[in-house]
JSON list of C-alpha atoms and ligand atoms in Angstrom, two decimals:
[
{"chain": "A", "resi": 1, "resn": "MET", "atom": "CA", "xyz": [71.93, -70.05, 92.08]},
{"chain": "A", "resi": 2, "resn": "SER", "atom": "CA", "xyz": [68.58, -70.79, 93.63]},
{"chain": "A", "resi": 3, "resn": "ARG", "atom": "CA", "xyz": [66.97, -73.97, 92.19]},
{"chain": "A", "resi": 4, "resn": "THR", "atom": "CA", "xyz": [63.79, -73.79, 94.29]},
{"chain": "A", "resi": 5, "resn": "MET", "atom": "CA", "xyz": [61.01, -71.58, 92.97]},
{"chain": "A", "resi": 6, "resn": "VAL", "atom": "CA", "xyz": [58.51, -70.83, 95.75]},
{"chain": "A", "resi": 7, "resn": "ALA", "atom": "CA", "xyz": [54.93, -70.66, 94.41]},
{"chain": "A", "resi": 8, "resn": "LEU", "atom": "CA", "xyz": [53.36, -67.57, 96.02]},
{"chain": "A", "resi": 9, "resn": "ASP", "atom": "CA", "xyz": [49.82, -68.96, 95.98]},
{"chain": "A", "resi": 10, "resn": "PHE", "atom": "CA", "xyz": [48.36, -66.46, 98.45]},
{"chain": "A", "resi": 11, "resn": "SER", "atom": "CA", "xyz": [45.10, -64.56, 97.98]},
{"chain": "A", "resi": 12, "resn": "LYS", "atom": "CA", "xyz": [46.10, -61.51, 100.04]},
{"chain": "A", "resi": 13, "resn": "LYS", "atom": "CA", "xyz": [48.91, -59.13, 99.20]},
{"chain": "A", "resi": 14, "resn": "GLU", "atom": "CA", "xyz": [49.81, -58.74, 102.90]},
{"chain": "A", "resi": 15, "resn": "ASP", "atom": "CA", "xyz": [50.28, -62.52, 103.16]},
{"chain": "A", "resi": 16, "resn": "VAL", "atom": "CA", "xyz": [52.74, -62.39, 100.25]},
{"chain": "A", "resi": 17, "resn": "MET", "atom": "CA", "xyz": [54.72, -59.57, 101.87]},
{"chain": "A", "resi": 18, "resn": "ASN", "atom": "CA", "xyz": [54.65, -61.17, 105.31]},
{"chain": "A", "resi": 19, "resn": "PHE", "atom": "CA", "xyz": [55.93, -64.39, 103.72]},
{"chain": "A", "resi": 20, "resn": "LEU", "atom": "CA", "xyz": [58.78, -62.56, 101.95]},
{"chain": "A", "resi": 21, "resn": "ASP", "atom": "CA", "xyz": [59.64, -60.75, 105.19]},
{"chain": "A", "resi": 22, "resn": "LYS", "atom": "CA", "xyz": [60.87, -64.07, 106.55]},
{"chain": "A", "resi": 23, "resn": "PHE", "atom": "CA", "xyz": [63.64, -64.17, 103.90]},
{"chain": "A", "resi": 24, "resn": "ASP", "atom": "CA", "xyz": [66.73, -62.03, 104.43]},
{"chain": "A", "resi": 25, "resn": "LYS", "atom": "CA", "xyz": [68.14, -63.16, 101.06]},
{"chain": "A", "resi": 26, "resn": "PRO", "atom": "CA", "xyz": [66.82, -63.09, 97.48]},
{"chain": "A", "resi": 27, "resn": "ILE", "atom": "CA", "xyz": [64.88, -66.21, 96.52]},
{"chain": "A", "resi": 28, "resn": "TYR", "atom": "CA", "xyz": [63.13, -67.40, 93.33]},
{"chain": "A", "resi": 29, "resn": "VAL", "atom": "CA", "xyz": [59.34, -66.98, 93.41]},
{"chain": "A", "resi": 30, "resn": "LYS", "atom": "CA", "xyz": [56.58, -68.05, 91.12]},
{"chain": "A", "resi": 31, "resn": "VAL", "atom": "CA", "xyz": [53.74, -65.55, 90.66]},
{"chain": "A", "resi": 32, "resn": "GLY", "atom": "CA", "xyz": [50.70, -66.82, 88.85]},
{"chain": "A", "resi": 33, "resn": "MET", "atom": "CA", "xyz": [47.34, -65.64, 87.52]},
{"chain": "A", "resi": 34, "resn": "GLU", "atom": "CA", "xyz": [45.62, -65.36, 90.85]},
{"chain": "A", "resi": 35, "resn": "LEU", "atom": "CA", "xyz": [47.97, -62.74, 92.31]},
{"chain": "A", "resi": 36, "resn": "THR", "atom": "CA", "xyz": [48.63, -60.97, 88.99]},
{"chain": "A", "resi": 37, "resn": "TYR", "atom": "CA", "xyz": [44.94, -60.59, 88.18]},
{"chain": "A", "resi": 38, "resn": "ALA", "atom": "CA", "xyz": [44.17, -59.38, 91.73]},
{"chain": "A", "resi": 39, "resn": "PHE", "atom": "CA", "xyz": [47.05, -56.98, 92.31]},
{"chain": "A", "resi": 40, "resn": "GLY", "atom": "CA", "xyz": [48.48, -56.24, 88.88]},
{"chain": "A", "resi": 41, "resn": "PHE", "atom": "CA", "xyz": [52.04, -55.71, 87.83]},
{"chain": "A", "resi": 42, "resn": "GLU", "atom": "CA", "xyz": [52.69, -53.24, 90.60]},
{"chain": "A", "resi": 43, "resn": "MET", "atom": "CA", "xyz": [53.08, -56.17, 92.94]},
{"chain": "A", "resi": 44, "resn": "ILE", "atom": "CA", "xyz": [55.52, -57.82, 90.56]},
{"chain": "A", "resi": 45, "resn": "ARG", "atom": "CA", "xyz": [57.60, -54.61, 90.67]},
{"chain": "A", "resi": 46, "resn": "GLU", "atom": "CA", "xyz": [57.47, -54.56, 94.50]},
{"chain": "A", "resi": 47, "resn": "ILE", "atom": "CA", "xyz": [58.63, -58.17, 94.74]},
{"chain": "A", "resi": 48, "resn": "LYS", "atom": "CA", "xyz": [61.42, -57.41, 92.29]},
{"chain": "A", "resi": 49, "resn": "ALA", "atom": "CA", "xyz": [62.43, -54.29, 94.21]},
{"chain": "A", "resi": 50, "resn": "ARG", "atom": "CA", "xyz": [63.08, -56.60, 97.18]},
{"chain": "A", "resi": 51, "resn": "GLY", "atom": "CA", "xyz": [65.67, -58.36, 95.04]},
{"chain": "A", "resi": 52, "resn": "HIS", "atom": "CA", "xyz": [63.83, -61.62, 94.36]},
{"chain": "A", "resi": 53, "resn": "LYS", "atom": "CA", "xyz": [63.84, -63.49, 91.03]},
{"chain": "A", "resi": 54, "resn": "ILE", "atom": "CA", "xyz": [60.46, -63.96, 89.43]},
{"chain": "A", "resi": 55, "resn": "PHE", "atom": "CA", "xyz": [58.90, -66.71, 87.33]},
{"chain": "A", "resi": 56, "resn": "LEU", "atom": "CA", "xyz": [55.75, -65.06, 86.00]},
{"chain": "A", "resi": 57, "resn": "ASP", "atom": "CA", "xyz": [53.43, -68.00, 85.37]},
{"chain": "A", "resi": 58, "resn": "LEU", "atom": "CA", "xyz": [50.74, -66.53, 83.05]},
{"chain": "A", "resi": 59, "resn": "LYS", "atom": "CA", "xyz": [50.72, -69.34, 80.42]},
{"chain": "A", "resi": 60, "resn": "LEU", "atom": "CA", "xyz": [50.06, -67.30, 77.29]},
{"chain": "A", "resi": 61, "resn": "HIS", "atom": "CA", "xyz": [48.15, -68.94, 74.40]},
{"chain": "A", "resi": 62, "resn": "ASP", "atom": "CA", "xyz": [46.78, -66.77, 71.57]},
{"chain": "A", "resi": 63, "resn": "ILE", "atom": "CA", "xyz": [47.51, -65.92, 67.95]},
{"chain": "A", "resi": 64, "resn": "PRO", "atom": "CA", "xyz": [51.22, -65.26, 67.27]},
{"chain": "A", "resi": 65, "resn": "ASN", "atom": "CA", "xyz": [50.92, -61.45, 66.91]},
{"chain": "A", "resi": 66, "resn": "THR", "atom": "CA", "xyz": [49.06, -61.07, 70.21]},
{"chain": "A", "resi": 67, "resn": "VAL", "atom": "CA", "xyz": [51.50, -63.35, 72.06]},
{"chain": "A", "resi": 68, "resn": "LYS", "atom": "CA", "xyz": [54.45, -61.48, 70.56]},
{"chain": "A", "resi": 69, "resn": "ASN", "atom": "CA", "xyz": [53.21, -58.13, 71.80]},
{"chain": "A", "resi": 70, "resn": "GLY", "atom": "CA", "xyz": [52.13, -59.51, 75.14]},
{"chain": "A", "resi": 71, "resn": "MET", "atom": "CA", "xyz": [55.58, -61.06, 75.67]},
{"chain": "A", "resi": 72, "resn": "LYS", "atom": "CA", "xyz": [57.25, -57.80, 74.69]},
{"chain": "A", "resi": 73, "resn": "ASN", "atom": "CA", "xyz": [55.39, -56.08, 77.52]},
{"chain": "A", "resi": 74, "resn": "LEU", "atom": "CA", "xyz": [56.21, -58.90, 79.98]},
{"chain": "A", "resi": 75, "resn": "ALA", "atom": "CA", "xyz": [59.91, -58.65, 79.06]},
{"chain": "A", "resi": 76, "resn": "LYS", "atom": "CA", "xyz": [59.81, -54.95, 79.97]},
{"chain": "A", "resi": 77, "resn": "LEU", "atom": "CA", "xyz": [58.91, -55.95, 83.56]},
{"chain": "A", "resi": 78, "resn": "ASP", "atom": "CA", "xyz": [62.39, -57.49, 83.68]},
{"chain": "A", "resi": 79, "resn": "VAL", "atom": "CA", "xyz": [61.11, -60.74, 85.17]},
{"chain": "A", "resi": 80, "resn": "ASP", "atom": "CA", "xyz": [63.38, -63.82, 84.91]},
{"chain": "A", "resi": 81, "resn": "VAL", "atom": "CA", "xyz": [61.10, -66.50, 83.51]},
{"chain": "A", "resi": 82, "resn": "VAL", "atom": "CA", "xyz": [57.76, -66.39, 81.57]},
{"chain": "A", "resi": 83, "resn": "ASN", "atom": "CA", "xyz": [55.74, -69.17, 79.99]},
{"chain": "A", "resi": 84, "resn": "LEU", "atom": "CA", "xyz": [53.23, -70.15, 77.36]},
{"chain": "A", "resi": 85, "resn": "HIS", "atom": "CA", "xyz": [51.29, -73.24, 76.15]},
{"chain": "A", "resi": 86, "resn": "ALA", "atom": "CA", "xyz": [53.19, -75.27, 73.57]},
{"chain": "A", "resi": 87, "resn": "ALA", "atom": "CA", "xyz": [49.75, -76.17, 72.15]},
{"chain": "A", "resi": 88, "resn": "GLY", "atom": "CA", "xyz": [49.79, -72.70, 70.56]},
{"chain": "A", "resi": 89, "resn": "GLY", "atom": "CA", "xyz": [52.20, -74.16, 68.01]},
{"chain": "A", "resi": 90, "resn": "SER", "atom": "CA", "xyz": [55.63, -73.23, 66.63]},
{"chain": "A", "resi": 91, "resn": "ALA", "atom": "CA", "xyz": [54.54, -69.98, 64.95]},
{"chain": "A", "resi": 92, "resn": "MET", "atom": "CA", "xyz": [53.18, -68.71, 68.28]},
{"chain": "A", "resi": 93, "resn": "MET", "atom": "CA", "xyz": [56.27, -69.82, 70.20]},
{"chain": "A", "resi": 94, "resn": "LYS", "atom": "CA", "xyz": [58.67, -68.17, 67.70]},
{"chain": "A", "resi": 95, "resn": "ALA", "atom": "CA", "xyz": [56.64, -64.98, 67.84]},
{"chain": "A", "resi": 96, "resn": "ALA", "atom": "CA", "xyz": [56.83, -65.08, 71.64]},
{"chain": "A", "resi": 97, "resn": "MET", "atom": "CA", "xyz": [60.65, -65.23, 71.46]},
{"chain": "A", "resi": 98, "resn": "GLU", "atom": "CA", "xyz": [60.67, -62.27, 69.04]},
{"chain": "A", "resi": 99, "resn": "GLY", "atom": "CA", "xyz": [58.53, -60.30, 71.46]},
{"chain": "A", "resi": 100, "resn": "LEU", "atom": "CA", "xyz": [60.78, -61.14, 74.42]},
{"chain": "A", "resi": 101, "resn": "ASN", "atom": "CA", "xyz": [63.88, -60.11, 72.50]},
{"chain": "A", "resi": 102, "resn": "GLU", "atom": "CA", "xyz": [62.29, -56.83, 71.47]},
{"chain": "A", "resi": 103, "resn": "GLY", "atom": "CA", "xyz": [61.23, -56.04, 75.04]},
{"chain": "A", "resi": 104, "resn": "ALA", "atom": "CA", "xyz": [64.51, -57.17, 76.65]},
{"chain": "A", "resi": 105, "resn": "VAL", "atom": "CA", "xyz": [65.80, -54.82, 79.35]},
{"chain": "A", "resi": 106, "resn": "ASN", "atom": "CA", "xyz": [69.55, -54.02, 78.97]},
{"chain": "A", "resi": 107, "resn": "GLY", "atom": "CA", "xyz": [69.83, -56.79, 76.39]},
{"chain": "A", "resi": 108, "resn": "LYS", "atom": "CA", "xyz": [68.61, -59.48, 78.81]},
{"chain": "A", "resi": 109, "resn": "ARG", "atom": "CA", "xyz": [65.33, -61.20, 77.99]},
{"chain": "A", "resi": 110, "resn": "PRO", "atom": "CA", "xyz": [63.40, -63.46, 80.34]},
{"chain": "A", "resi": 111, "resn": "LEU", "atom": "CA", "xyz": [63.80, -67.21, 79.84]},
{"chain": "A", "resi": 112, "resn": "CYS", "atom": "CA", "xyz": [60.72, -68.68, 78.20]},
{"chain": "A", "resi": 113, "resn": "ILE", "atom": "CA", "xyz": [59.44, -72.16, 79.05]},
{"chain": "A", "resi": 114, "resn": "ALA", "atom": "CA", "xyz": [56.46, -74.07, 77.65]},
{"chain": "A", "resi": 115, "resn": "VAL", "atom": "CA", "xyz": [53.65, -75.95, 79.31]},
{"chain": "A", "resi": 116, "resn": "THR", "atom": "CA", "xyz": [53.39, -79.26, 77.43]},
{"chain": "A", "resi": 117, "resn": "GLN", "atom": "CA", "xyz": [50.30, -80.95, 78.81]},
{"chain": "A", "resi": 118, "resn": "LEU", "atom": "CA", "xyz": [48.73, -79.70, 82.05]},
{"chain": "A", "resi": 119, "resn": "THR", "atom": "CA", "xyz": [49.17, -82.30, 84.77]},
{"chain": "A", "resi": 120, "resn": "SER", "atom": "CA", "xyz": [45.44, -81.90, 85.39]},
{"chain": "A", "resi": 121, "resn": "THR", "atom": "CA", "xyz": [44.74, -83.36, 81.92]},
{"chain": "A", "resi": 122, "resn": "SER", "atom": "CA", "xyz": [44.27, -87.13, 82.20]},
{"chain": "A", "resi": 123, "resn": "GLN", "atom": "CA", "xyz": [45.23, -89.60, 79.56]},
{"chain": "A", "resi": 124, "resn": "GLU", "atom": "CA", "xyz": [41.50, -90.16, 78.83]},
{"chain": "A", "resi": 125, "resn": "ALA", "atom": "CA", "xyz": [40.70, -86.44, 78.59]},
{"chain": "A", "resi": 126, "resn": "MET", "atom": "CA", "xyz": [43.68, -85.85, 76.25]},
{"chain": "A", "resi": 127, "resn": "ASN", "atom": "CA", "xyz": [42.53, -88.67, 73.93]},
{"chain": "A", "resi": 128, "resn": "GLU", "atom": "CA", "xyz": [38.75, -88.26, 74.13]},
{"chain": "A", "resi": 129, "resn": "GLU", "atom": "CA", "xyz": [38.14, -84.53, 74.77]},
{"chain": "A", "resi": 130, "resn": "LEU", "atom": "CA", "xyz": [41.14, -82.87, 73.18]},
{"chain": "A", "resi": 131, "resn": "LEU", "atom": "CA", "xyz": [41.28, -85.57, 70.44]},
{"chain": "A", "resi": 132, "resn": "ILE", "atom": "CA", "xyz": [45.08, -85.88, 70.79]},
{"chain": "A", "resi": 133, "resn": "PRO", "atom": "CA", "xyz": [45.92, -89.58, 70.18]},
{"chain": "A", "resi": 134, "resn": "GLY", "atom": "CA", "xyz": [48.74, -91.46, 71.89]},
{"chain": "A", "resi": 135, "resn": "ASP", "atom": "CA", "xyz": [50.31, -91.66, 75.32]},
{"chain": "A", "resi": 136, "resn": "VAL", "atom": "CA", "xyz": [50.53, -88.48, 77.44]},
{"chain": "A", "resi": 137, "resn": "LYS", "atom": "CA", "xyz": [54.26, -88.92, 77.98]},
{"chain": "A", "resi": 138, "resn": "ASP", "atom": "CA", "xyz": [54.95, -89.22, 74.24]},
{"chain": "A", "resi": 139, "resn": "VAL", "atom": "CA", "xyz": [52.90, -86.08, 73.57]},
{"chain": "A", "resi": 140, "resn": "VAL", "atom": "CA", "xyz": [54.75, -84.23, 76.34]},
{"chain": "A", "resi": 141, "resn": "ILE", "atom": "CA", "xyz": [58.09, -85.17, 74.77]},
{"chain": "A", "resi": 142, "resn": "SER", "atom": "CA", "xyz": [56.90, -84.26, 71.29]},
{"chain": "A", "resi": 143, "resn": "TYR", "atom": "CA", "xyz": [55.68, -80.83, 72.53]},
{"chain": "A", "resi": 144, "resn": "ALA", "atom": "CA", "xyz": [58.98, -80.33, 74.34]},
{"chain": "A", "resi": 145, "resn": "LYS", "atom": "CA", "xyz": [60.88, -80.99, 71.11]},
{"chain": "A", "resi": 146, "resn": "LEU", "atom": "CA", "xyz": [58.65, -78.49, 69.27]},
{"chain": "A", "resi": 147, "resn": "ALA", "atom": "CA", "xyz": [59.38, -75.93, 72.01]},
{"chain": "A", "resi": 148, "resn": "LYS", "atom": "CA", "xyz": [63.08, -76.51, 71.63]},
{"chain": "A", "resi": 149, "resn": "GLU", "atom": "CA", "xyz": [62.91, -76.22, 67.83]},
{"chain": "A", "resi": 150, "resn": "SER", "atom": "CA", "xyz": [60.97, -72.95, 68.28]},
{"chain": "A", "resi": 151, "resn": "GLY", "atom": "CA", "xyz": [63.84, -71.48, 70.31]},
{"chain": "A", "resi": 152, "resn": "LEU", "atom": "CA", "xyz": [62.36, -71.79, 73.81]},
{"chain": "A", "resi": 153, "resn": "ASP", "atom": "CA", "xyz": [64.62, -72.36, 76.84]},
{"chain": "A", "resi": 154, "resn": "GLY", "atom": "CA", "xyz": [62.77, -75.23, 78.43]},
{"chain": "A", "resi": 155, "resn": "VAL", "atom": "CA", "xyz": [59.48, -76.69, 79.70]},
{"chain": "A", "resi": 156, "resn": "VAL", "atom": "CA", "xyz": [57.35, -77.09, 82.77]},
{"chain": "A", "resi": 157, "resn": "CYS", "atom": "CA", "xyz": [56.99, -80.82, 83.32]},
{"chain": "A", "resi": 158, "resn": "SER", "atom": "CA", "xyz": [56.62, -83.43, 86.02]},
{"chain": "A", "resi": 159, "resn": "VAL", "atom": "CA", "xyz": [59.66, -84.89, 87.74]},
{"chain": "A", "resi": 160, "resn": "HIS", "atom": "CA", "xyz": [58.78, -88.20, 86.10]},
{"chain": "A", "resi": 161, "resn": "GLU", "atom": "CA", "xyz": [59.27, -86.68, 82.59]},
{"chain": "A", "resi": 162, "resn": "ALA", "atom": "CA", "xyz": [62.41, -84.63, 83.20]},
{"chain": "A", "resi": 163, "resn": "ARG", "atom": "CA", "xyz": [64.93, -87.34, 82.35]},
{"chain": "A", "resi": 164, "resn": "ALA", "atom": "CA", "xyz": [63.29, -88.26, 79.03]},
{"chain": "A", "resi": 165, "resn": "ILE", "atom": "CA", "xyz": [62.95, -84.58, 78.11]},
{"chain": "A", "resi": 166, "resn": "HIS", "atom": "CA", "xyz": [66.67, -84.02, 78.74]},
{"chain": "A", "resi": 167, "resn": "GLU", "atom": "CA", "xyz": [67.46, -87.07, 76.63]},
{"chain": "A", "resi": 168, "resn": "ALA", "atom": "CA", "xyz": [65.24, -85.80, 73.76]},
{"chain": "A", "resi": 169, "resn": "CYS", "atom": "CA", "xyz": [66.06, -82.12, 73.95]},
{"chain": "A", "resi": 170, "resn": "GLY", "atom": "CA", "xyz": [69.55, -81.92, 75.50]},
{"chain": "A", "resi": 171, "resn": "ALA", "atom": "CA", "xyz": [70.92, -81.44, 79.00]},
{"chain": "A", "resi": 172, "resn": "ASP", "atom": "CA", "xyz": [70.81, -77.63, 78.76]},
{"chain": "A", "resi": 173, "resn": "PHE", "atom": "CA", "xyz": [67.07, -77.54, 77.91]},
{"chain": "A", "resi": 174, "resn": "LEU", "atom": "CA", "xyz": [65.52, -76.46, 81.22]},
{"chain": "A", "resi": 175, "resn": "THR", "atom": "CA", "xyz": [63.05, -78.66, 83.11]},
{"chain": "A", "resi": 176, "resn": "VAL", "atom": "CA", "xyz": [60.97, -76.83, 85.71]},
{"chain": "A", "resi": 177, "resn": "THR", "atom": "CA", "xyz": [58.99, -79.27, 87.84]},
{"chain": "A", "resi": 178, "resn": "PRO", "atom": "CA", "xyz": [56.06, -78.72, 90.23]},
{"chain": "A", "resi": 179, "resn": "GLY", "atom": "CA", "xyz": [54.32, -81.47, 92.19]},
{"chain": "A", "resi": 180, "resn": "ILE", "atom": "CA", "xyz": [56.99, -81.56, 94.89]},
{"chain": "A", "resi": 181, "resn": "ARG", "atom": "CA", "xyz": [56.32, -82.90, 98.38]},
{"chain": "A", "resi": 182, "resn": "LEU", "atom": "CA", "xyz": [58.59, -83.67, 101.33]},
{"chain": "A", "resi": 183, "resn": "SER", "atom": "CA", "xyz": [58.23, -87.24, 102.49]},
{"chain": "A", "resi": 184, "resn": "SER", "atom": "CA", "xyz": [56.60, -85.91, 105.70]},
{"chain": "A", "resi": 185, "resn": "ASP", "atom": "CA", "xyz": [53.93, -83.88, 103.79]},
{"chain": "A", "resi": 186, "resn": "SER", "atom": "CA", "xyz": [50.37, -84.57, 102.73]},
{"chain": "A", "resi": 187, "resn": "LYS", "atom": "CA", "xyz": [49.87, -84.69, 98.93]},
{"chain": "A", "resi": 188, "resn": "ASP", "atom": "CA", "xyz": [46.98, -82.19, 99.03]},
{"chain": "A", "resi": 189, "resn": "ASP", "atom": "CA", "xyz": [45.38, -82.15, 95.53]},
{"chain": "A", "resi": 190, "resn": "GLN", "atom": "CA", "xyz": [48.54, -83.21, 93.71]},
{"chain": "A", "resi": 191, "resn": "LYS", "atom": "CA", "xyz": [48.52, -86.72, 92.31]},
{"chain": "A", "resi": 192, "resn": "ARG", "atom": "CA", "xyz": [51.98, -87.76, 90.99]},
{"chain": "A", "resi": 193, "resn": "VAL", "atom": "CA", "xyz": [54.27, -86.13, 93.56]},
{"chain": "A", "resi": 194, "resn": "ALA", "atom": "CA", "xyz": [58.01, -86.49, 94.03]},
{"chain": "A", "resi": 195, "resn": "THR", "atom": "CA", "xyz": [60.49, -85.48, 96.70]},
{"chain": "A", "resi": 196, "resn": "PRO", "atom": "CA", "xyz": [63.22, -82.86, 96.14]},
{"chain": "A", "resi": 197, "resn": "GLN", "atom": "CA", "xyz": [65.78, -85.65, 96.43]},
{"chain": "A", "resi": 198, "resn": "PHE", "atom": "CA", "xyz": [64.12, -87.62, 93.59]},
{"chain": "A", "resi": 199, "resn": "ALA", "atom": "CA", "xyz": [63.84, -84.40, 91.49]},
{"chain": "A", "resi": 200, "resn": "LYS", "atom": "CA", "xyz": [67.57, -83.87, 91.87]},
{"chain": "A", "resi": 201, "resn": "GLU", "atom": "CA", "xyz": [68.27, -87.51, 90.96]},
{"chain": "A", "resi": 202, "resn": "GLU", "atom": "CA", "xyz": [66.13, -87.14, 87.84]},
{"chain": "A", "resi": 203, "resn": "GLY", "atom": "CA", "xyz": [68.11, -84.05, 86.78]},
{"chain": "A", "resi": 204, "resn": "CYS", "atom": "CA", "xyz": [65.36, -81.43, 87.23]},
{"chain": "A", "resi": 205, "resn": "ASP", "atom": "CA", "xyz": [66.85, -77.96, 86.79]},
{"chain": "A", "resi": 206, "resn": "TYR", "atom": "CA", "xyz": [64.34, -76.14, 89.01]},
{"chain": "A", "resi": 207, "resn": "ILE", "atom": "CA", "xyz": [61.59, -77.35, 91.32]},
{"chain": "A", "resi": 208, "resn": "VAL", "atom": "CA", "xyz": [58.42, -75.37, 92.00]},
{"chain": "A", "resi": 209, "resn": "VAL", "atom": "CA", "xyz": [57.36, -75.74, 95.63]},
{"chain": "A", "resi": 210, "resn": "GLY", "atom": "CA", "xyz": [54.21, -74.14, 97.04]},
{"chain": "A", "resi": 211, "resn": "ARG", "atom": "CA", "xyz": [52.49, -75.46, 100.14]},
{"chain": "A", "resi": 212, "resn": "SER", "atom": "CA", "xyz": [55.40, -77.50, 101.48]},
{"chain": "A", "resi": 213, "resn": "ILE", "atom": "CA", "xyz": [57.15, -74.21, 102.08]},
{"chain": "A", "resi": 214, "resn": "THR", "atom": "CA", "xyz": [54.35, -71.64, 102.44]},
{"chain": "A", "resi": 215, "resn": "LYS", "atom": "CA", "xyz": [52.38, -73.73, 104.92]},
{"chain": "A", "resi": 216, "resn": "SER", "atom": "CA", "xyz": [55.43, -75.00, 106.81]},
{"chain": "A", "resi": 217, "resn": "GLU", "atom": "CA", "xyz": [55.80, -73.99, 110.47]},
{"chain": "A", "resi": 218, "resn": "ASP", "atom": "CA", "xyz": [59.18, -72.50, 109.60]},
{"chain": "A", "resi": 219, "resn": "PRO", "atom": "CA", "xyz": [59.15, -71.56, 105.89]},
{"chain": "A", "resi": 220, "resn": "TYR", "atom": "CA", "xyz": [62.70, -70.21, 105.99]},
{"chain": "A", "resi": 221, "resn": "LYS", "atom": "CA", "xyz": [64.13, -73.44, 107.44]},
{"chain": "A", "resi": 222, "resn": "THR", "atom": "CA", "xyz": [62.13, -75.66, 105.08]},
{"chain": "A", "resi": 223, "resn": "TYR", "atom": "CA", "xyz": [63.24, -73.59, 102.09]},
{"chain": "A", "resi": 224, "resn": "ASN", "atom": "CA", "xyz": [66.90, -73.89, 103.13]},
{"chain": "A", "resi": 225, "resn": "GLU", "atom": "CA", "xyz": [66.56, -77.64, 103.65]},
{"chain": "A", "resi": 226, "resn": "ILE", "atom": "CA", "xyz": [65.09, -78.12, 100.20]},
{"chain": "A", "resi": 227, "resn": "GLU", "atom": "CA", "xyz": [67.72, -75.84, 98.59]},
{"chain": "A", "resi": 228, "resn": "ALA", "atom": "CA", "xyz": [70.52, -77.78, 100.31]},
{"chain": "A", "resi": 229, "resn": "ILE", "atom": "CA", "xyz": [69.14, -81.02, 98.71]},
{"chain": "A", "resi": 230, "resn": "MET", "atom": "CA", "xyz": [68.86, -79.40, 95.25]},
{"chain": "A", "resi": 231, "resn": "GLU", "atom": "CA", "xyz": [72.34, -77.91, 95.45]},
{"chain": "A", "resi": 232, "resn": "GLY", "atom": "CA", "xyz": [73.67, -81.29, 96.69]},
{"chain": "A", "resi": 233, "resn": "LYS", "atom": "CA", "xyz": [75.05, -79.88, 99.91]},
{"chain": "B", "resi": 1, "resn": "C5P", "atom": "O1", "xyz": [51.43, -76.11, 96.65]},
{"chain": "B", "resi": 1, "resn": "C5P", "atom": "P1", "xyz": [52.07, -76.87, 95.51]},
{"chain": "B", "resi": 1, "resn": "C5P", "atom": "O2", "xyz": [53.52, -77.22, 95.75]},
{"chain": "B", "resi": 1, "resn": "C5P", "atom": "O3", "xyz": [51.21, -78.03, 95.03]},
{"chain": "B", "resi": 1, "resn": "C5P", "atom": "O4", "xyz": [52.04, -75.77, 94.30]},
{"chain": "B", "resi": 1, "resn": "C5P", "atom": "C1", "xyz": [52.51, -76.07, 93.06]},
{"chain": "B", "resi": 1, "resn": "C5P", "atom": "C2", "xyz": [52.44, -74.89, 92.18]},
{"chain": "B", "resi": 1, "resn": "C5P", "atom": "O5", "xyz": [52.79, -75.27, 90.84]},
{"chain": "B", "resi": 1, "resn": "C5P", "atom": "C3", "xyz": [51.06, -74.24, 92.06]},
{"chain": "B", "resi": 1, "resn": "C5P", "atom": "O6", "xyz": [51.21, -72.86, 91.85]},
{"chain": "B", "resi": 1, "resn": "C5P", "atom": "C4", "xyz": [50.49, -74.92, 90.80]},
{"chain": "B", "resi": 1, "resn": "C5P", "atom": "O7", "xyz": [49.57, -74.11, 90.19]},
{"chain": "B", "resi": 1, "resn": "C5P", "atom": "C5", "xyz": [51.76, -75.05, 89.95]},
{"chain": "B", "resi": 1, "resn": "C5P", "atom": "N1", "xyz": [51.68, -76.04, 88.94]},
{"chain": "B", "resi": 1, "resn": "C5P", "atom": "C6", "xyz": [51.44, -77.43, 89.19]},
{"chain": "B", "resi": 1, "resn": "C5P", "atom": "N2", "xyz": [51.38, -78.34, 88.19]},
{"chain": "B", "resi": 1, "resn": "C5P", "atom": "C7", "xyz": [51.59, -77.93, 86.91]},
{"chain": "B", "resi": 1, "resn": "C5P", "atom": "C8", "xyz": [51.86, -76.60, 86.64]},
{"chain": "B", "resi": 1, "resn": "C5P", "atom": "C9", "xyz": [51.88, -75.66, 87.69]},
{"chain": "B", "resi": 1, "resn": "C5P", "atom": "O8", "xyz": [51.25, -77.78, 90.35]},
{"chain": "B", "resi": 1, "resn": "C5P", "atom": "N3", "xyz": [51.58, -78.81, 85.95]}
]
């Protein structure tokens, strides 16, 4: 099982395909809004046809009926993981799961994980703009519990929250964590970063890694080194 999801944050399709050409084995990739809105689902199908697993990171957030039908269509793509904003509430999340079950291919639906609070949302912005009182970490845990109660499979969170989320929601509730940097890397625009080693120690189920792999001199080697850490080899 691959525990490293590579964020394919490229703006050109040929860059995506050139990157994937370096891998002679299936890997887990994260495809977000930028690529999907530029190249459509055809590219998702192409990546899938190469045998890779896909986390389709489109973060749905709308009324329950719209999210249900949207998720039904995403499930038909036979991707492995999809996501939504927990801020849409339990009715929206339950509707999403209904949609995924209805669209499941051969009885297998994608896993569904929730974004709790975006890591770009500061404590101050959450309290003063979004008018959500309290500490960000407490809000993240409370949204994670709501996601669990609504039948979701896990959350996107920071490495620093994964342990508390597992304690609150159970060991089998998935934690998918971006903001990963190797100790030799620059932080770029990420603020609270963590190494793959620390992510493993904190019990993260999957890590999302973008630039540390995509901008590496030898992406294949860096990917394998990170996977070895996550698999504890
Ligand atoms: O290049 P880097 O490793 O920073 O990329 C991280 C990926 O994870 C990007 O695609 C980014 O959008 C995504 N992400 C994140 N923080 C979140 C949610 C998603 O960095 N809270």
